[in-house]
């Protein structure tokens, strides 16, 4: 098993529970832990300096930084804890493309990561105001489901939960796997999958001290994520249909929502406490609260070039949306030198969805009693005091070169129905499987960790059968 995150840990655990001999290779070290009371800047630089996170850059318009967890637990240790199931309309589409039925797997995952709705006391004023807007519009949505029982709203989920409340895989799955004999080798980087013809035989890796590590295995499973997995396969000489193609992300929109009262985006609260999936299927976007720490509000507002927006920072909440990417314009390619080259470009469909999501956010904001709104992109400038003025003044299409991109949800580069079969097996190869978000046949529009875990669980069931 290569990777200990949402794709690797569940399948490793299920196989270990069934009596298999399992070895998990993890390129990073122990998961980070943000000490109680530590300033967020210090926590951030500690995570960066210890290389618990990796940053890839997808070239294109706009340039997209892509962040990955490189530690025990992978990105599950460094996310906001939001745990949405795969939307039903996509679940049906995926099964038509050859993906397994995930119904039983969803329930199995829930037994490990303990998902529940965000508690009232963790909404924060920003979340309460979004709920007010949801009620006023009548849109579907509510409190975000999260895998963090016992959370007290420290608001530093993405830097390592200081109370170990968030049930990342290093706290939920891997202890169970270890109890059944699985070995987890940290700081061990997979360099190459070994082959005998078209049959995978194991992995060659580099250990913590630079020493060579060779693992011989009856079944090899790559679960390094949608950036690292296709690169590893290509570096190993794997030739499979559309390997590394159809790189998908979730472009995002952000709206600054100005009220006549203080808006608390710090503690006690969680970063993503409220959501609406009213328009996920019909318009291709999901509304999701995007709180940031108070001392980062001013720099975020500064990109708009609006002094008035900056002056109102203490009365401003951040509301956002994830965009379902239609795909086809991104790729992860590996050169002869072994280096990854990532490309990504937003298309006309995604631009239209970004703009429409901002209009929907403004509609909900004014319904919640907002005094004004400001779209967050470079030089957006104006504060709009009505939905009509906002819709008329917002550029159509949005100015591509002034958008600020970024994503923590890479998907699709070994897609089911293209590169891999429904059980994750790489087409044309024996005993070689993929188990991570690179298997996604389409973009999903919601935070992907729950879906990755369910897919991993379903693949484990197929292997055991």
PDB file of C-alpha atoms in Angstrom, residues 134-434:
ATOM      1  CA  UNK A 134     -30.581  29.784   3.842  1.00  0.00           C
ATOM      2  CA  UNK A 135     -33.790  30.034   5.832  1.00  0.00           C
ATOM      3  CA  UNK A 136     -34.771  33.278   4.098  1.00  0.00           C
ATOM      4  CA  UNK A 137     -34.192  31.837   0.607  1.00  0.00           C
ATOM      5  CA  UNK A 138     -35.631  28.418   1.367  1.00  0.00           C
ATOM      6  CA  UNK A 139     -32.634  26.709  -0.207  1.00  0.00           C
ATOM      7  CA  UNK A 140     -31.561  23.187   0.755  1.00  0.00           C
ATOM      8  CA  UNK A 141     -28.588  22.989   3.105  1.00  0.00           C
ATOM      9  CA  UNK A 142     -27.662  23.372   6.737  1.00  0.00           C
ATOM     10  CA  UNK A 143     -24.871  22.490   9.156  1.00  0.00           C
ATOM     11  CA  UNK A 144     -21.829  20.852   7.555  1.00  0.00           C
ATOM     12  CA  UNK A 145     -21.281  17.149   8.349  1.00  0.00           C
ATOM     13  CA  UNK A 146     -17.861  16.679   9.946  1.00  0.00           C
ATOM     14  CA  UNK A 147     -15.753  13.793  11.256  1.00  0.00           C
ATOM     15  CA  UNK A 148     -14.765  15.533  14.487  1.00  0.00           C
ATOM     16  CA  UNK A 149     -16.624  14.299  17.582  1.00  0.00           C
ATOM     17  CA  UNK A 150     -15.582  16.308  20.610  1.00  0.00           C
ATOM     18  CA  UNK A 151     -14.490  19.342  18.548  1.00  0.00           C
ATOM     19  CA  UNK A 152     -14.368  22.563  20.599  1.00  0.00           C
ATOM     20  CA  UNK A 153     -13.871  24.974  17.683  1.00  0.00           C
ATOM     21  CA  UNK A 154     -10.159  25.733  17.802  1.00  0.00           C
ATOM     22  CA  UNK A 155     -10.408  26.630  14.077  1.00  0.00           C
ATOM     23  CA  UNK A 156      -6.973  25.255  13.167  1.00  0.00           C
ATOM     24  CA  UNK A 157      -8.158  21.980  11.589  1.00  0.00           C
ATOM     25  CA  UNK A 158      -5.976  22.439   8.510  1.00  0.00           C
ATOM     26  CA  UNK A 159      -2.807  22.609  10.626  1.00  0.00           C
ATOM     27  CA  UNK A 160      -3.425  19.498  12.730  1.00  0.00           C
ATOM     28  CA  UNK A 161      -6.258  19.234  15.252  1.00  0.00           C
ATOM     29  CA  UNK A 162      -4.731  20.101  18.659  1.00  0.00           C
ATOM     30  CA  UNK A 163      -7.308  17.968  20.509  1.00  0.00           C
ATOM     31  CA  UNK A 164      -7.221  14.976  18.144  1.00  0.00           C
ATOM     32  CA  UNK A 165     -10.967  15.368  17.726  1.00  0.00           C
ATOM     33  CA  UNK A 166     -10.895  15.184  13.917  1.00  0.00           C
ATOM     34  CA  UNK A 167     -10.927  11.512  12.940  1.00  0.00           C
ATOM     35  CA  UNK A 168      -8.236  11.618  10.280  1.00  0.00           C
ATOM     36  CA  UNK A 169      -7.029   8.217   9.123  1.00  0.00           C
ATOM     37  CA  UNK A 170      -4.009   8.179  11.446  1.00  0.00           C
ATOM     38  CA  UNK A 171      -6.450   8.331  14.384  1.00  0.00           C
ATOM     39  CA  UNK A 172      -9.361   6.264  13.037  1.00  0.00           C
ATOM     40  CA  UNK A 173      -8.159   3.588  10.604  1.00  0.00           C
ATOM     41  CA  UNK A 174      -4.446   3.030  11.068  1.00  0.00           C
ATOM     42  CA  UNK A 175      -4.544   2.128  14.801  1.00  0.00           C
ATOM     43  CA  UNK A 176      -6.973  -0.670  13.885  1.00  0.00           C
ATOM     44  CA  UNK A 177      -4.721  -1.828  11.036  1.00  0.00           C
ATOM     45  CA  UNK A 178      -1.686  -1.850  13.320  1.00  0.00           C
ATOM     46  CA  UNK A 179      -3.586  -3.850  15.936  1.00  0.00           C
ATOM     47  CA  UNK A 180      -4.036  -6.562  13.288  1.00  0.00           C
ATOM     48  CA  UNK A 181      -0.390  -6.663  12.331  1.00  0.00           C
ATOM     49  CA  UNK A 182      -0.125  -4.075   9.555  1.00  0.00           C
ATOM     50  CA  UNK A 183       3.198  -2.249   9.346  1.00  0.00           C
ATOM     51  CA  UNK A 184       3.251   1.490   8.571  1.00  0.00           C
ATOM     52  CA  UNK A 185       6.645   2.699   7.343  1.00  0.00           C
ATOM     53  CA  UNK A 186       6.895   6.479   7.731  1.00  0.00           C
ATOM     54  CA  UNK A 187       9.356   8.679   5.816  1.00  0.00           C
ATOM     55  CA  UNK A 188       9.547   5.948   3.190  1.00  0.00           C
ATOM     56  CA  UNK A 189       9.205   7.218  -0.377  1.00  0.00           C
ATOM     57  CA  UNK A 190       8.012   4.866  -3.119  1.00  0.00           C
ATOM     58  CA  UNK A 191      10.311   5.278  -6.097  1.00  0.00           C
ATOM     59  CA  UNK A 192       9.121   2.535  -8.449  1.00  0.00           C
ATOM     60  CA  UNK A 193       6.546  -0.236  -8.726  1.00  0.00           C
ATOM     61  CA  UNK A 194       8.318  -3.416  -9.783  1.00  0.00           C
ATOM     62  CA  UNK A 195       6.891  -5.537 -12.590  1.00  0.00           C
ATOM     63  CA  UNK A 196       7.254  -8.986 -14.071  1.00  0.00           C
ATOM     64  CA  UNK A 197       5.788  -8.425 -17.485  1.00  0.00           C
ATOM     65  CA  UNK A 198       2.293  -7.091 -16.828  1.00  0.00           C
ATOM     66  CA  UNK A 199       2.200  -8.299 -13.245  1.00  0.00           C
ATOM     67  CA  UNK A 200       3.058  -6.033 -10.289  1.00  0.00           C
ATOM     68  CA  UNK A 201       5.461  -7.669  -7.844  1.00  0.00           C
ATOM     69  CA  UNK A 202       6.071  -4.958  -5.261  1.00  0.00           C
ATOM     70  CA  UNK A 203       7.733  -1.601  -4.644  1.00  0.00           C
ATOM     71  CA  UNK A 204      11.228  -0.165  -4.525  1.00  0.00           C
ATOM     72  CA  UNK A 205      11.441   2.709  -2.040  1.00  0.00           C
ATOM     73  CA  UNK A 206      13.843   5.011  -0.217  1.00  0.00           C
ATOM     74  CA  UNK A 207      13.877   4.761   3.566  1.00  0.00           C
ATOM     75  CA  UNK A 208      14.210   7.513   6.216  1.00  0.00           C
ATOM     76  CA  UNK A 209      18.010   7.470   6.037  1.00  0.00           C
ATOM     77  CA  UNK A 210      18.215   7.231   2.265  1.00  0.00           C
ATOM     78  CA  UNK A 211      18.610   3.454   2.311  1.00  0.00           C
ATOM     79  CA  UNK A 212      16.943   1.249  -0.299  1.00  0.00           C
ATOM     80  CA  UNK A 213      13.781  -0.541   0.772  1.00  0.00           C
ATOM     81  CA  UNK A 214      12.325  -3.367  -1.305  1.00  0.00           C
ATOM     82  CA  UNK A 215       8.820  -4.720  -0.670  1.00  0.00           C
ATOM     83  CA  UNK A 216       7.649  -7.876  -2.422  1.00  0.00           C
ATOM     84  CA  UNK A 217       3.885  -8.118  -2.576  1.00  0.00           C
ATOM     85  CA  UNK A 218       1.152 -10.247  -4.081  1.00  0.00           C
ATOM     86  CA  UNK A 219      -0.934  -7.123  -4.643  1.00  0.00           C
ATOM     87  CA  UNK A 220       0.339  -3.541  -4.975  1.00  0.00           C
ATOM     88  CA  UNK A 221      -1.996  -0.594  -4.400  1.00  0.00           C
ATOM     89  CA  UNK A 222      -1.114   3.018  -5.252  1.00  0.00           C
ATOM     90  CA  UNK A 223      -2.945   5.523  -3.053  1.00  0.00           C
ATOM     91  CA  UNK A 224      -0.801   8.629  -3.227  1.00  0.00           C
ATOM     92  CA  UNK A 225      -3.458  10.951  -4.656  1.00  0.00           C
ATOM     93  CA  UNK A 226      -4.325  12.329  -8.076  1.00  0.00           C
ATOM     94  CA  UNK A 227      -0.947  14.054  -8.509  1.00  0.00           C
ATOM     95  CA  UNK A 228       1.515  11.510  -7.085  1.00  0.00           C
ATOM     96  CA  UNK A 229      -0.159   8.261  -8.209  1.00  0.00           C
ATOM     97  CA  UNK A 230      -0.100   8.845 -12.007  1.00  0.00           C
ATOM     98  CA  UNK A 231       3.454  10.144 -11.736  1.00  0.00           C
ATOM     99  CA  UNK A 232       4.572   7.021  -9.852  1.00  0.00           C
ATOM    100  CA  UNK A 233       2.862   4.754 -12.376  1.00  0.00           C
ATOM    101  CA  UNK A 234       4.473   6.559 -15.307  1.00  0.00           C
ATOM    102  CA  UNK A 235       7.887   6.513 -13.625  1.00  0.00           C
ATOM    103  CA  UNK A 236       7.478   2.748 -13.163  1.00  0.00           C
ATOM    104  CA  UNK A 237       6.942   2.210 -16.879  1.00  0.00           C
ATOM    105  CA  UNK A 238       3.191   1.620 -16.615  1.00  0.00           C
ATOM    106  CA  UNK A 239       1.432   2.224 -19.919  1.00  0.00           C
ATOM    107  CA  UNK A 240      -2.308   2.550 -19.402  1.00  0.00           C
ATOM    108  CA  UNK A 241      -5.037   4.431 -21.312  1.00  0.00           C
ATOM    109  CA  UNK A 242      -5.208   8.167 -20.526  1.00  0.00           C
ATOM    110  CA  UNK A 243      -2.841   7.877 -17.564  1.00  0.00           C
ATOM    111  CA  UNK A 244      -2.489  11.323 -15.977  1.00  0.00           C
ATOM    112  CA  UNK A 245      -5.158  12.891 -18.180  1.00  0.00           C
ATOM    113  CA  UNK A 246      -8.407  14.577 -17.080  1.00  0.00           C
ATOM    114  CA  UNK A 247      -6.826  16.291 -14.065  1.00  0.00           C
ATOM    115  CA  UNK A 248      -9.729  17.837 -12.150  1.00  0.00           C
ATOM    116  CA  UNK A 249      -9.872  20.474  -9.422  1.00  0.00           C
ATOM    117  CA  UNK A 250     -12.536  22.427  -7.585  1.00  0.00           C
ATOM    118  CA  UNK A 251     -12.122  26.076  -8.620  1.00  0.00           C
ATOM    119  CA  UNK A 252     -13.645  28.293  -5.969  1.00  0.00           C
ATOM    120  CA  UNK A 253     -15.382  31.631  -5.651  1.00  0.00           C
ATOM    121  CA  UNK A 254     -15.347  33.828  -2.545  1.00  0.00           C
ATOM    122  CA  UNK A 255     -17.656  36.679  -1.610  1.00  0.00           C
ATOM    123  CA  UNK A 256     -16.949  39.155   1.192  1.00  0.00           C
ATOM    124  CA  UNK A 257     -20.265  39.781   2.935  1.00  0.00           C
ATOM    125  CA  UNK A 258     -20.485  43.049   4.910  1.00  0.00           C
ATOM    126  CA  UNK A 259     -22.911  43.356   7.834  1.00  0.00           C
ATOM    127  CA  UNK A 260     -23.674  46.129  10.329  1.00  0.00           C
ATOM    128  CA  UNK A 261     -22.615  43.881  13.213  1.00  0.00           C
ATOM    129  CA  UNK A 262     -19.389  42.072  14.147  1.00  0.00           C
ATOM    130  CA  UNK A 263     -18.843  38.777  12.330  1.00  0.00           C
ATOM    131  CA  UNK A 264     -16.755  36.282  14.268  1.00  0.00           C
ATOM    132  CA  UNK A 265     -14.523  34.115  12.087  1.00  0.00           C
ATOM    133  CA  UNK A 266     -12.177  32.963  14.839  1.00  0.00           C
ATOM    134  CA  UNK A 267     -12.609  30.723  17.852  1.00  0.00           C
ATOM    135  CA  UNK A 268     -14.878  29.095  18.886  1.00  0.00           C
ATOM    136  CA  UNK A 269     -15.969  27.948  15.431  1.00  0.00           C
ATOM    137  CA  UNK A 270     -14.978  25.594  12.630  1.00  0.00           C
ATOM    138  CA  UNK A 271     -13.747  26.721   9.197  1.00  0.00           C
ATOM    139  CA  UNK A 272     -16.652  25.234   7.203  1.00  0.00           C
ATOM    140  CA  UNK A 273     -19.722  25.136   9.417  1.00  0.00           C
ATOM    141  CA  UNK A 274     -22.544  25.725   6.915  1.00  0.00           C
ATOM    142  CA  UNK A 275     -23.372  24.714   3.334  1.00  0.00           C
ATOM    143  CA  UNK A 276     -26.022  24.581   0.621  1.00  0.00           C
ATOM    144  CA  UNK A 277     -26.142  22.008  -2.182  1.00  0.00           C
ATOM    145  CA  UNK A 278     -29.272  23.566  -3.708  1.00  0.00           C
ATOM    146  CA  UNK A 279     -27.520  24.255  -7.024  1.00  0.00           C
ATOM    147  CA  UNK A 280     -24.941  21.460  -7.160  1.00  0.00           C
ATOM    148  CA  UNK A 281     -26.754  19.444  -9.829  1.00  0.00           C
ATOM    149  CA  UNK A 282     -28.562  22.243 -11.674  1.00  0.00           C
ATOM    150  CA  UNK A 283     -25.817  24.908 -11.789  1.00  0.00           C
ATOM    151  CA  UNK A 284     -22.642  22.981 -10.928  1.00  0.00           C
ATOM    152  CA  UNK A 285     -21.628  24.648  -7.670  1.00  0.00           C
ATOM    153  CA  UNK A 286     -21.957  24.063  -3.924  1.00  0.00           C
ATOM    154  CA  UNK A 287     -22.119  26.925  -1.456  1.00  0.00           C
ATOM    155  CA  UNK A 288     -19.763  26.435   1.490  1.00  0.00           C
ATOM    156  CA  UNK A 289     -18.801  28.752   4.305  1.00  0.00           C
ATOM    157  CA  UNK A 290     -15.130  29.724   4.150  1.00  0.00           C
ATOM    158  CA  UNK A 291     -14.103  31.346   7.417  1.00  0.00           C
ATOM    159  CA  UNK A 292     -10.525  32.522   7.781  1.00  0.00           C
ATOM    160  CA  UNK A 293      -8.678  33.594  10.973  1.00  0.00           C
ATOM    161  CA  UNK A 294      -9.317  37.261  11.877  1.00  0.00           C
ATOM    162  CA  UNK A 295      -5.749  38.442  11.272  1.00  0.00           C
ATOM    163  CA  UNK A 296      -5.878  37.060   7.705  1.00  0.00           C
ATOM    164  CA  UNK A 297      -9.079  38.929   6.828  1.00  0.00           C
ATOM    165  CA  UNK A 298      -7.343  42.205   5.950  1.00  0.00           C
ATOM    166  CA  UNK A 299      -4.789  40.659   3.537  1.00  0.00           C
ATOM    167  CA  UNK A 300      -7.601  38.733   1.833  1.00  0.00           C
ATOM    168  CA  UNK A 301      -9.666  41.893   1.404  1.00  0.00           C
ATOM    169  CA  UNK A 302      -6.639  43.890   0.252  1.00  0.00           C
ATOM    170  CA  UNK A 303      -6.579  42.060  -3.105  1.00  0.00           C
ATOM    171  CA  UNK A 304      -9.891  43.705  -4.012  1.00  0.00           C
ATOM    172  CA  UNK A 305      -8.324  47.159  -3.945  1.00  0.00           C
ATOM    173  CA  UNK A 306     -11.268  48.504  -1.942  1.00  0.00           C
ATOM    174  CA  UNK A 307     -10.312  50.600   1.115  1.00  0.00           C
ATOM    175  CA  UNK A 308     -13.934  50.499   2.307  1.00  0.00           C
ATOM    176  CA  UNK A 309     -13.902  46.697   2.332  1.00  0.00           C
ATOM    177  CA  UNK A 310     -10.704  46.678   4.395  1.00  0.00           C
ATOM    178  CA  UNK A 311     -12.124  49.189   6.890  1.00  0.00           C
ATOM    179  CA  UNK A 312     -15.142  46.933   7.438  1.00  0.00           C
ATOM    180  CA  UNK A 313     -13.079  43.793   8.031  1.00  0.00           C
ATOM    181  CA  UNK A 314     -14.423  43.154  11.544  1.00  0.00           C
ATOM    182  CA  UNK A 315     -17.990  43.159  10.199  1.00  0.00           C
ATOM    183  CA  UNK A 316     -17.196  40.956   7.200  1.00  0.00           C
ATOM    184  CA  UNK A 317     -17.801  37.258   6.667  1.00  0.00           C
ATOM    185  CA  UNK A 318     -16.402  35.104   3.872  1.00  0.00           C
ATOM    186  CA  UNK A 319     -18.838  32.921   1.920  1.00  0.00           C
ATOM    187  CA  UNK A 320     -17.725  30.744  -0.964  1.00  0.00           C
ATOM    188  CA  UNK A 321     -18.566  27.993  -3.423  1.00  0.00           C
ATOM    189  CA  UNK A 322     -16.898  24.934  -4.913  1.00  0.00           C
ATOM    190  CA  UNK A 323     -17.271  24.555  -8.683  1.00  0.00           C
ATOM    191  CA  UNK A 324     -17.812  21.208 -10.392  1.00  0.00           C
ATOM    192  CA  UNK A 325     -15.170  21.064 -13.114  1.00  0.00           C
ATOM    193  CA  UNK A 326     -16.319  19.539 -16.419  1.00  0.00           C
ATOM    194  CA  UNK A 327     -12.775  18.309 -17.076  1.00  0.00           C
ATOM    195  CA  UNK A 328     -10.666  17.635 -20.129  1.00  0.00           C
ATOM    196  CA  UNK A 329      -8.233  20.550 -19.810  1.00  0.00           C
ATOM    197  CA  UNK A 330      -5.836  19.371 -17.103  1.00  0.00           C
ATOM    198  CA  UNK A 331      -3.102  16.739 -16.938  1.00  0.00           C
ATOM    199  CA  UNK A 332      -0.308  15.356 -14.761  1.00  0.00           C
ATOM    200  CA  UNK A 333       2.565  14.305 -16.994  1.00  0.00           C
ATOM    201  CA  UNK A 334       5.932  12.848 -16.087  1.00  0.00           C
ATOM    202  CA  UNK A 335       8.976  13.597 -18.197  1.00  0.00           C
ATOM    203  CA  UNK A 336      11.931  11.355 -18.932  1.00  0.00           C
ATOM    204  CA  UNK A 337      13.719  13.055 -16.055  1.00  0.00           C
ATOM    205  CA  UNK A 338      10.992  11.803 -13.688  1.00  0.00           C
ATOM    206  CA  UNK A 339       9.712  15.290 -12.909  1.00  0.00           C
ATOM    207  CA  UNK A 340       5.981  16.016 -12.766  1.00  0.00           C
ATOM    208  CA  UNK A 341       4.435  18.701 -14.918  1.00  0.00           C
ATOM    209  CA  UNK A 342       0.908  19.714 -14.005  1.00  0.00           C
ATOM    210  CA  UNK A 343      -1.346  21.771 -16.230  1.00  0.00           C
ATOM    211  CA  UNK A 344      -4.837  23.079 -15.621  1.00  0.00           C
ATOM    212  CA  UNK A 345      -7.039  25.641 -17.319  1.00  0.00           C
ATOM    213  CA  UNK A 346     -10.493  26.872 -16.431  1.00  0.00           C
ATOM    214  CA  UNK A 347     -12.924  26.619 -19.342  1.00  0.00           C
ATOM    215  CA  UNK A 348     -15.936  28.685 -20.284  1.00  0.00           C
ATOM    216  CA  UNK A 349     -18.312  26.406 -18.382  1.00  0.00           C
ATOM    217  CA  UNK A 350     -16.342  26.775 -15.152  1.00  0.00           C
ATOM    218  CA  UNK A 351     -16.097  30.563 -15.578  1.00  0.00           C
ATOM    219  CA  UNK A 352     -19.867  30.787 -16.030  1.00  0.00           C
ATOM    220  CA  UNK A 353     -20.378  28.623 -12.942  1.00  0.00           C
ATOM    221  CA  UNK A 354     -17.980  30.787 -10.929  1.00  0.00           C
ATOM    222  CA  UNK A 355     -19.931  33.909 -11.838  1.00  0.00           C
ATOM    223  CA  UNK A 356     -23.317  32.297 -11.173  1.00  0.00           C
ATOM    224  CA  UNK A 357     -22.125  31.058  -7.795  1.00  0.00           C
ATOM    225  CA  UNK A 358     -21.169  34.629  -6.811  1.00  0.00           C
ATOM    226  CA  UNK A 359     -24.642  35.836  -7.802  1.00  0.00           C
ATOM    227  CA  UNK A 360     -26.242  33.087  -5.700  1.00  0.00           C
ATOM    228  CA  UNK A 361     -23.984  33.943  -2.759  1.00  0.00           C
ATOM    229  CA  UNK A 362     -24.974  37.612  -3.036  1.00  0.00           C
ATOM    230  CA  UNK A 363     -28.654  36.652  -3.221  1.00  0.00           C
ATOM    231  CA  UNK A 364     -28.338  34.676   0.003  1.00  0.00           C
ATOM    232  CA  UNK A 365     -26.247  37.399   1.657  1.00  0.00           C
ATOM    233  CA  UNK A 366     -28.793  40.143   1.067  1.00  0.00           C
ATOM    234  CA  UNK A 367     -31.548  37.774   2.232  1.00  0.00           C
ATOM    235  CA  UNK A 368     -29.558  37.390   5.466  1.00  0.00           C
ATOM    236  CA  UNK A 369     -29.452  41.159   5.981  1.00  0.00           C
ATOM    237  CA  UNK A 370     -26.048  42.036   4.515  1.00  0.00           C
ATOM    238  CA  UNK A 371     -25.430  45.747   3.893  1.00  0.00           C
ATOM    239  CA  UNK A 372     -23.045  45.164   0.975  1.00  0.00           C
ATOM    240  CA  UNK A 373     -20.955  42.517  -0.759  1.00  0.00           C
ATOM    241  CA  UNK A 374     -17.555  42.481  -2.494  1.00  0.00           C
ATOM    242  CA  UNK A 375     -16.365  39.708  -4.846  1.00  0.00           C
ATOM    243  CA  UNK A 376     -12.845  38.568  -3.987  1.00  0.00           C
ATOM    244  CA  UNK A 377     -10.570  38.719  -7.000  1.00  0.00           C
ATOM    245  CA  UNK A 378      -7.685  41.044  -7.829  1.00  0.00           C
ATOM    246  CA  UNK A 379      -8.873  44.605  -8.299  1.00  0.00           C
ATOM    247  CA  UNK A 380     -12.592  43.820  -8.000  1.00  0.00           C
ATOM    248  CA  UNK A 381     -12.881  47.115  -6.137  1.00  0.00           C
ATOM    249  CA  UNK A 382     -16.585  47.907  -5.847  1.00  0.00           C
ATOM    250  CA  UNK A 383     -18.904  47.274  -2.924  1.00  0.00           C
ATOM    251  CA  UNK A 384     -22.388  46.404  -4.118  1.00  0.00           C
ATOM    252  CA  UNK A 385     -25.423  47.323  -2.022  1.00  0.00           C
ATOM    253  CA  UNK A 386     -28.105  45.384  -3.882  1.00  0.00           C
ATOM    254  CA  UNK A 387     -28.422  42.141  -5.799  1.00  0.00           C
ATOM    255  CA  UNK A 388     -29.514  44.032  -8.906  1.00  0.00           C
ATOM    256  CA  UNK A 389     -26.417  46.251  -8.808  1.00  0.00           C
ATOM    257  CA  UNK A 390     -24.184  43.240  -8.173  1.00  0.00           C
ATOM    258  CA  UNK A 391     -25.548  41.239 -11.101  1.00  0.00           C
ATOM    259  CA  UNK A 392     -25.259  44.258 -13.394  1.00  0.00           C
ATOM    260  CA  UNK A 393     -21.750  45.234 -12.290  1.00  0.00           C
ATOM    261  CA  UNK A 394     -20.101  41.814 -12.048  1.00  0.00           C
ATOM    262  CA  UNK A 395     -18.096  41.195 -15.267  1.00  0.00           C
ATOM    263  CA  UNK A 396     -19.419  38.539 -17.628  1.00  0.00           C
ATOM    264  CA  UNK A 397     -17.281  36.575 -18.172  1.00  0.00           C
ATOM    265  CA  UNK A 398     -15.153  37.021 -15.060  1.00  0.00           C
ATOM    266  CA  UNK A 399     -11.632  38.350 -15.767  1.00  0.00           C
ATOM    267  CA  UNK A 400      -9.608  35.146 -15.955  1.00  0.00           C
ATOM    268  CA  UNK A 401      -6.209  36.762 -15.367  1.00  0.00           C
ATOM    269  CA  UNK A 402      -7.418  38.443 -12.155  1.00  0.00           C
ATOM    270  CA  UNK A 403      -8.795  35.325 -10.475  1.00  0.00           C
ATOM    271  CA  UNK A 404      -6.869  33.823  -7.567  1.00  0.00           C
ATOM    272  CA  UNK A 405      -6.990  30.033  -7.810  1.00  0.00           C
ATOM    273  CA  UNK A 406      -6.133  27.216  -5.457  1.00  0.00           C
ATOM    274  CA  UNK A 407      -7.369  23.754  -4.580  1.00  0.00           C
ATOM    275  CA  UNK A 408      -6.904  20.911  -2.115  1.00  0.00           C
ATOM    276  CA  UNK A 409      -9.076  18.505  -4.115  1.00  0.00           C
ATOM    277  CA  UNK A 410      -7.113  17.073  -7.070  1.00  0.00           C
ATOM    278  CA  UNK A 411      -9.045  14.276  -8.827  1.00  0.00           C
ATOM    279  CA  UNK A 412      -9.464  12.191 -11.930  1.00  0.00           C
ATOM    280  CA  UNK A 413      -6.030  11.294 -13.350  1.00  0.00           C
ATOM    281  CA  UNK A 414      -6.538   7.491 -13.308  1.00  0.00           C
ATOM    282  CA  UNK A 415     -10.279   7.556 -13.833  1.00  0.00           C
ATOM    283  CA  UNK A 416     -12.553   4.525 -13.642  1.00  0.00           C
ATOM    284  CA  UNK A 417     -13.663   3.672 -17.159  1.00  0.00           C
ATOM    285  CA  UNK A 418     -10.482   5.155 -18.645  1.00  0.00           C
ATOM    286  CA  UNK A 419      -7.257   4.157 -16.886  1.00  0.00           C
ATOM    287  CA  UNK A 420      -8.695   1.796 -14.286  1.00  0.00           C
ATOM    288  CA  UNK A 421     -11.482  -0.732 -13.870  1.00  0.00           C
ATOM    289  CA  UNK A 422     -14.259  -0.361 -11.323  1.00  0.00           C
ATOM    290  CA  UNK A 423     -12.275  -2.291  -8.708  1.00  0.00           C
ATOM    291  CA  UNK A 424      -9.313   0.070  -9.135  1.00  0.00           C
ATOM    292  CA  UNK A 425      -7.219  -2.350 -11.186  1.00  0.00           C
ATOM    293  CA  UNK A 426      -5.001  -0.611 -13.715  1.00  0.00           C
ATOM    294  CA  UNK A 427      -6.105  -1.688 -17.177  1.00  0.00           C
ATOM    295  CA  UNK A 428      -3.748  -4.154 -18.812  1.00  0.00           C
ATOM    296  CA  UNK A 429      -2.009  -5.135 -15.552  1.00  0.00           C
ATOM    297  CA  UNK A 430      -2.407  -7.828 -12.910  1.00  0.00           C
ATOM    298  CA  UNK A 431      -2.296  -7.278  -9.152  1.00  0.00           C
ATOM    299  CA  UNK A 432      -1.872  -3.505  -9.571  1.00  0.00           C
ATOM    300  CA  UNK A 433      -4.628  -1.281  -8.206  1.00  0.00           C
ATOM    301  CA  UNK A 434      -5.262   2.407  -7.536  1.00  0.00           C
TER     302      UNK A 434
END
